Short mmCIF file of C-alpha atoms in Angstrom, two decimals:
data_model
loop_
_atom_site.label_atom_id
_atom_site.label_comp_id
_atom_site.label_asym_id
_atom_site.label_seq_id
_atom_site.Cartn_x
_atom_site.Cartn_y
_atom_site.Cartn_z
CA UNK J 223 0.00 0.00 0.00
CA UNK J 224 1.16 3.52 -0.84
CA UNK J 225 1.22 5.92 1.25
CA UNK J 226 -1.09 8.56 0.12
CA UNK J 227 -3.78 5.11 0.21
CA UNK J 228 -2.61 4.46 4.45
CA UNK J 229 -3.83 8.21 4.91
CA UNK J 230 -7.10 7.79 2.91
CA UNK J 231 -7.82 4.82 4.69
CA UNK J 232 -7.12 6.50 7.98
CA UNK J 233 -9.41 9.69 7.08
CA UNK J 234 -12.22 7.58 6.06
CA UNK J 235 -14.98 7.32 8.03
CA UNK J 236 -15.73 4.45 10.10
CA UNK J 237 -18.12 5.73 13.09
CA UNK J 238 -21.29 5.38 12.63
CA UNK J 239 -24.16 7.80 11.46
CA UNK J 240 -25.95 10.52 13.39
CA UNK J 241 -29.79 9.60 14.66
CA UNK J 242 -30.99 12.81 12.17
CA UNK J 243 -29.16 11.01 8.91
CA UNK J 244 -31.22 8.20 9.01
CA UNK J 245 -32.23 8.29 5.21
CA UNK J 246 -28.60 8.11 4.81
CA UNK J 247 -26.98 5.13 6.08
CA UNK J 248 -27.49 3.08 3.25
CA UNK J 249 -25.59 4.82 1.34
CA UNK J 250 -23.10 5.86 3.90
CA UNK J 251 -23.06 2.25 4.91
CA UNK J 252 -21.79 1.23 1.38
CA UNK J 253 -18.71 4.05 1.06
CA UNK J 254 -17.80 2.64 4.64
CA UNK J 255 -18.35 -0.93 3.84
CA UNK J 256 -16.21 -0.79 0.17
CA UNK J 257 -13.35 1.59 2.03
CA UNK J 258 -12.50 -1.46 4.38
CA UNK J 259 -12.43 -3.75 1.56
CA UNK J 260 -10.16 -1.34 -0.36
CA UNK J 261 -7.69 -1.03 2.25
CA UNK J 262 -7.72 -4.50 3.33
CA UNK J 263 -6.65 -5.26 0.20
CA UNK J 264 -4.20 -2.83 -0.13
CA UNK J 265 -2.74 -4.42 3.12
CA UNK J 266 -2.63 -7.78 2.11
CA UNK J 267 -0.84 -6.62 -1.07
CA UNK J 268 2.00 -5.30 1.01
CA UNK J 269 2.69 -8.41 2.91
CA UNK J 270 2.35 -10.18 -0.46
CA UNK J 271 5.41 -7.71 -2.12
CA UNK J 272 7.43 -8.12 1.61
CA UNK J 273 7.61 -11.76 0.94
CA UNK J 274 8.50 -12.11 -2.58
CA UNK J 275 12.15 -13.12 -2.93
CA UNK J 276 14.55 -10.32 -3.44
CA UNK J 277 15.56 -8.98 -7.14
CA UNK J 278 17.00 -10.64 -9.94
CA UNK J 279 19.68 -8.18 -10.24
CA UNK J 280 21.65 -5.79 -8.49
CA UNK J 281 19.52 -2.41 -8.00
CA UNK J 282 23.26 -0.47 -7.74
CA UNK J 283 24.92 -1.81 -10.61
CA UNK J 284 26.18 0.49 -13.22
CA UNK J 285 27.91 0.75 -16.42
CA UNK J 286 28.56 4.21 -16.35
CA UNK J 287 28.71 4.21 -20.01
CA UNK J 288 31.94 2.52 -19.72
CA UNK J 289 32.50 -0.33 -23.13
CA UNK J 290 34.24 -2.89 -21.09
CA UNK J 291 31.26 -3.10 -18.55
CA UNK J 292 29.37 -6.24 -18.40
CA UNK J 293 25.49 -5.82 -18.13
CA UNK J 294 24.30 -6.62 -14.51
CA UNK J 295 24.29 -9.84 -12.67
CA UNK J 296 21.47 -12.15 -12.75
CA UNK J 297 20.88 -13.95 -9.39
CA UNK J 298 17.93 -16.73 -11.03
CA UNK J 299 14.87 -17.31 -8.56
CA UNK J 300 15.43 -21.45 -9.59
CA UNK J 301 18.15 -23.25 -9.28
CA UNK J 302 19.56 -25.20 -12.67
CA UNK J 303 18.22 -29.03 -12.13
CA UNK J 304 20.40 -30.60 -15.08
CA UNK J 305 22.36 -33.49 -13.89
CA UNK J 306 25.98 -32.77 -13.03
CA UNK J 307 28.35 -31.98 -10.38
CA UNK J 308 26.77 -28.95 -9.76
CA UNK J 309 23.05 -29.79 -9.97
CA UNK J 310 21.08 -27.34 -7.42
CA UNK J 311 23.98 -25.61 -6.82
CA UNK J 312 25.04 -21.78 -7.45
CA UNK J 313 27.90 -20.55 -8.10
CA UNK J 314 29.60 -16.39 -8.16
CA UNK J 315 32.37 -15.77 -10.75
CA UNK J 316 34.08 -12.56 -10.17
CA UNK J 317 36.40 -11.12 -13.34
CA UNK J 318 37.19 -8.54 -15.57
CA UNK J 319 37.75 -8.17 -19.00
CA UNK J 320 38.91 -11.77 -19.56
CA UNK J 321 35.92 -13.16 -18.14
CA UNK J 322 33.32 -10.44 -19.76
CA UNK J 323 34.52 -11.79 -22.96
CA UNK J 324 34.10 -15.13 -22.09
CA UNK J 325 31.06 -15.45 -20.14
CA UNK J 326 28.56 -16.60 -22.46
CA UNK J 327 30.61 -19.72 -22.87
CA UNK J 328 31.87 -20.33 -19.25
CA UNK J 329 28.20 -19.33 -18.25
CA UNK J 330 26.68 -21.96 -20.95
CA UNK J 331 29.23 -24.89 -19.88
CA UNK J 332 28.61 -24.51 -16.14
CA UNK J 333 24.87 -24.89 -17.05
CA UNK J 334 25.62 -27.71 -18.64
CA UNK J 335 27.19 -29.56 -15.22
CA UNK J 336 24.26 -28.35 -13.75
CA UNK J 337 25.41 -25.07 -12.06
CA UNK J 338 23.10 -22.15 -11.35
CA UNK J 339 26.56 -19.28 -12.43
CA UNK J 340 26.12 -15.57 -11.79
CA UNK J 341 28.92 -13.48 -13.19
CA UNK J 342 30.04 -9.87 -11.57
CA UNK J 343 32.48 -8.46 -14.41
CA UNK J 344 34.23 -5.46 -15.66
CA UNK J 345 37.18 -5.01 -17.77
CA UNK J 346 40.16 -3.05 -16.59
CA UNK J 347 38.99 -3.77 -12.91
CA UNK J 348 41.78 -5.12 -9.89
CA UNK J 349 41.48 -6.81 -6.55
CA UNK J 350 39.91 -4.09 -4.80
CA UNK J 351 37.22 -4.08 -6.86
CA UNK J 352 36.61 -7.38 -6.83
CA UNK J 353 36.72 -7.11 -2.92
CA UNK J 354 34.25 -4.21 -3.08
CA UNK J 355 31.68 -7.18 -5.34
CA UNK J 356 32.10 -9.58 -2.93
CA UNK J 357 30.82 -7.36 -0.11
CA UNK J 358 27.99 -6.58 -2.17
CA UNK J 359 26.84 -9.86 -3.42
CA UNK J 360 26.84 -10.48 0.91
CA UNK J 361 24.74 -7.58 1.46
CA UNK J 362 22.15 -8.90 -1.14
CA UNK J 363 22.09 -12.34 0.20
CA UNK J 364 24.14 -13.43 -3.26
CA UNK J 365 27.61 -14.66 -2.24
CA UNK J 366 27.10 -18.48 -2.79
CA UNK J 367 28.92 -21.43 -1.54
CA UNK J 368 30.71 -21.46 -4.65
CA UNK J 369 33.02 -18.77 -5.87
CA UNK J 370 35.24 -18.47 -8.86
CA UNK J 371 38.13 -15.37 -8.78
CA UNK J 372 39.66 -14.98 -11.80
CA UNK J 373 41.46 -11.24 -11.34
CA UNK J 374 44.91 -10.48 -11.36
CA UNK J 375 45.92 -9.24 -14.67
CA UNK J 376 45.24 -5.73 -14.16
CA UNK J 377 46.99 -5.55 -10.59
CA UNK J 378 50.29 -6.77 -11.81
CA UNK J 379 50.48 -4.38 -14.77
CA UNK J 380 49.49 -1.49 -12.31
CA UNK J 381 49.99 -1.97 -8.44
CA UNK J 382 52.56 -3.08 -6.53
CA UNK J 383 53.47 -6.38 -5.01
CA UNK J 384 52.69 -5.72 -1.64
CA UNK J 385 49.67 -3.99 -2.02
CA UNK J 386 48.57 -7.06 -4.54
CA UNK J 387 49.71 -9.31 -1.90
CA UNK J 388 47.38 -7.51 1.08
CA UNK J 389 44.28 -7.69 -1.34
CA UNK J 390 44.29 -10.96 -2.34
CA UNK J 391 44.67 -12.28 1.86
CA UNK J 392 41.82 -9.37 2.27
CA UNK J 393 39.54 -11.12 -0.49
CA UNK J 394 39.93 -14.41 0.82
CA UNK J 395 38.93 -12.90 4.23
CA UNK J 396 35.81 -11.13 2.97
CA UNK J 397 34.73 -14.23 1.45
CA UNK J 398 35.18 -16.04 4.66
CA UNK J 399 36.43 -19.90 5.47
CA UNK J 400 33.74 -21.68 4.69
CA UNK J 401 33.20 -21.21 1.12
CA UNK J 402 35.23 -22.91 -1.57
CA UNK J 403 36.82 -20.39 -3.71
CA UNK J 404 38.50 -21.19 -6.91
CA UNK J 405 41.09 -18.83 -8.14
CA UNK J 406 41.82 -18.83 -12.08
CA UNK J 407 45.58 -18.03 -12.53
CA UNK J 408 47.22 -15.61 -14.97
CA UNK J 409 48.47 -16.04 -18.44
CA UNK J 410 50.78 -13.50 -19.78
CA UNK J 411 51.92 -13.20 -23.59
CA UNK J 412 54.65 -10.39 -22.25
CA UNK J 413 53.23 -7.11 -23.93
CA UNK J 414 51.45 -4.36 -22.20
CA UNK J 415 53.47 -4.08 -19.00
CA UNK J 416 52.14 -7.89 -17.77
CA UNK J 417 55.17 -9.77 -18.29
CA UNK J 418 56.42 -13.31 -17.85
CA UNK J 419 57.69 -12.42 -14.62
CA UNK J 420 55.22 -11.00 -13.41
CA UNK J 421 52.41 -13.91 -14.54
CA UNK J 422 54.98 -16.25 -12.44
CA UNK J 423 54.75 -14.65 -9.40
CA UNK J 424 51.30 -13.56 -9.40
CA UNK J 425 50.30 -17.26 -9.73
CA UNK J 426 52.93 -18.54 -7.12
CA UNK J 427 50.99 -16.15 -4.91
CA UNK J 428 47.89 -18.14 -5.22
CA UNK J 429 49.35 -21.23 -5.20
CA UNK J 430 50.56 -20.14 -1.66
CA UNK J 431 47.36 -19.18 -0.61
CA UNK J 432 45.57 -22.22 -1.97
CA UNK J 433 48.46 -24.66 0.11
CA UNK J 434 48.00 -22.78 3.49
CA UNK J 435 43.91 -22.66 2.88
CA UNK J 436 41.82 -25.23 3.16
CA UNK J 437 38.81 -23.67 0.91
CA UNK J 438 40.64 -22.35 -1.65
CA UNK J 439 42.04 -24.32 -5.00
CA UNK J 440 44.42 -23.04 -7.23
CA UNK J 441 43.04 -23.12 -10.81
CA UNK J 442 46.60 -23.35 -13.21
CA UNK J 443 45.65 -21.66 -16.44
CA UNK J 444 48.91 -19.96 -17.02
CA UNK J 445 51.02 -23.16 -17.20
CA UNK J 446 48.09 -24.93 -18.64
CA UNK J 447 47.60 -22.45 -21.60
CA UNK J 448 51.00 -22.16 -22.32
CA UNK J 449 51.47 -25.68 -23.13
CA UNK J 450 48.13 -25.70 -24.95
CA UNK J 451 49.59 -22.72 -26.98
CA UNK J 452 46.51 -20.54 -26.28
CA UNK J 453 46.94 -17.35 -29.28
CA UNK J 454 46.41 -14.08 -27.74
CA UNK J 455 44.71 -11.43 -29.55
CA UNK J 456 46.31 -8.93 -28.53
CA UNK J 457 48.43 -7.84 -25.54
CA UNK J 458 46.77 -9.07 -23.06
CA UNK J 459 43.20 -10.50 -24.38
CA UNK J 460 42.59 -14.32 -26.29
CA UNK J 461 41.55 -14.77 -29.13
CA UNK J 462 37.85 -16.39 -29.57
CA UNK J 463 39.16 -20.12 -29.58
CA UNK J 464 41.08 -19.16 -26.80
CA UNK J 465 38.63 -17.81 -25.14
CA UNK J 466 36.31 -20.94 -25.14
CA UNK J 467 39.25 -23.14 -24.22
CA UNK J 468 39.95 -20.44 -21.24
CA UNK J 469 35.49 -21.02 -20.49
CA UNK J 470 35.43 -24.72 -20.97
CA UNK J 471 39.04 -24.83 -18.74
CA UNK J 472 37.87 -23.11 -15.88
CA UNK J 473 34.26 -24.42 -16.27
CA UNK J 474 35.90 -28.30 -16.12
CA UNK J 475 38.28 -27.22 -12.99
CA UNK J 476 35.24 -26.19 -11.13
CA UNK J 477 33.08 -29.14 -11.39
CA UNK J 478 36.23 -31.28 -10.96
CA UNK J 479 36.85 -29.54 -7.38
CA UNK J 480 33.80 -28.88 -6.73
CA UNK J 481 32.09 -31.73 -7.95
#
């Protein structure tokens, strides 16, 4: 119920009428009679809207007209039944530009195990970003069991190691102990201020973290992709076969863990 209709239903009249309107009440008796039923119903309708399940997607996301945006993230109201390793069971994948391009086909292959995904993406984005979409998907009741960290690439071409080193302990801690959280490694072709180097010791950094966790597992794509001679696009982006081979990789990894 609005509330302009909670004031008309508390200004209506419900006393009833003087001795010297007796020709009245009929009348008077109707207007009183279809006001209750009006604002009982309005009533009801509120409780009804307080317990429908929250919304489908995040009322504070925004683009802000930037390209490498993803469009919001869908949390679905029913969980994906298909038979698999992750039948009834959601999953969060937090990127950036790697995973917007590739998120149709990671999305469409965790489906297909039987995961319910929902992807929070952005190109160009770091750690403390991600940490800042974790946070949120708690506040909205949408941080699953399940999550799937594939950032990295744009903190080693622009922050420091320490401060890298402090986020990624701080992300683990915001998504707590008692999740399982799968973190996709980094695959550099050298160009665009992510080099070799710095690939190697990003992903020695969560292969650290995975051996002195017990919830988190270390998803090698660097390594992996090398040997598989995965062609870059550019830089620091794969091309489209690459980029289903980086879906269906990580998509395999997390049902195998998981699973």
């Amino acid at each position: 119920m609005t509330s302009a209709q909670h004031l008309w239903c508390r200004a209506s009249p419900s006393s009833s009428p003087s001795s010297g309107d007796t020709r009245r009440v009929p009348r008077r008796l109707v207007v009183i009679l279809t006001t209750a039923v009006v604002c009982l119903a309005g009533q009801q309708g509120s409780l009804a809207a307080a317990d429908e399940p929250g919304p489908r997607k995040d009322p504070q996301w925004s683009t802000g007209g930037d390209a490498r945006a993803c469009s919001g993230p869908i949390w679905p109201n029913s969980l994906n039944t298909t038979p698999g390793p992750g039948q009834g069971r959601r999953v969060l994948v937090i990127g950036d530009s790697l995973t917007r391009n590739g998120r149709k086909p990671l999305k469409r292959a965790l489906r297909e195990d039987g995961w319910t995904p929902t992807v929070r993406c952005f190109g160009g984005k770091r750690l403390d970003w991600a940490i800042a979409q974790a946070k949120r998907a708690k506040e909205l009741d949408q941080l699953p069991a399940t999550v799937v960290v594939a950032i990295g690439t744009n903190d080693m071409r622009w922050i420091d190691r320490g401060t890298t080193a402090s986020r990624m302990k701080e992300l683990l801690r915001v998504l707590g102990p008692r999740r399982t959280v799968m973190w996709v490694d980094t695959y550099a072709s050298g160009g665009d201020r992510f080099t070799r180097e710095k690939e190697r010791w990003f992903n020695r950094q969560v292969k650290q973290l995975a051996a002195d966790s017990n919830n988190l597992h270390h998803i090698r794509w660097g390594s992996w992709a090398r040997d598989q001679k995965v062609p870059f696009a550019d830089a620091l982006h794969y091309t489209t076969r690459g980029t289903k081979t980086w879906a269906s990789r990580v998509a395999d990894e997390v049902s195998r863990m998981a699973g």
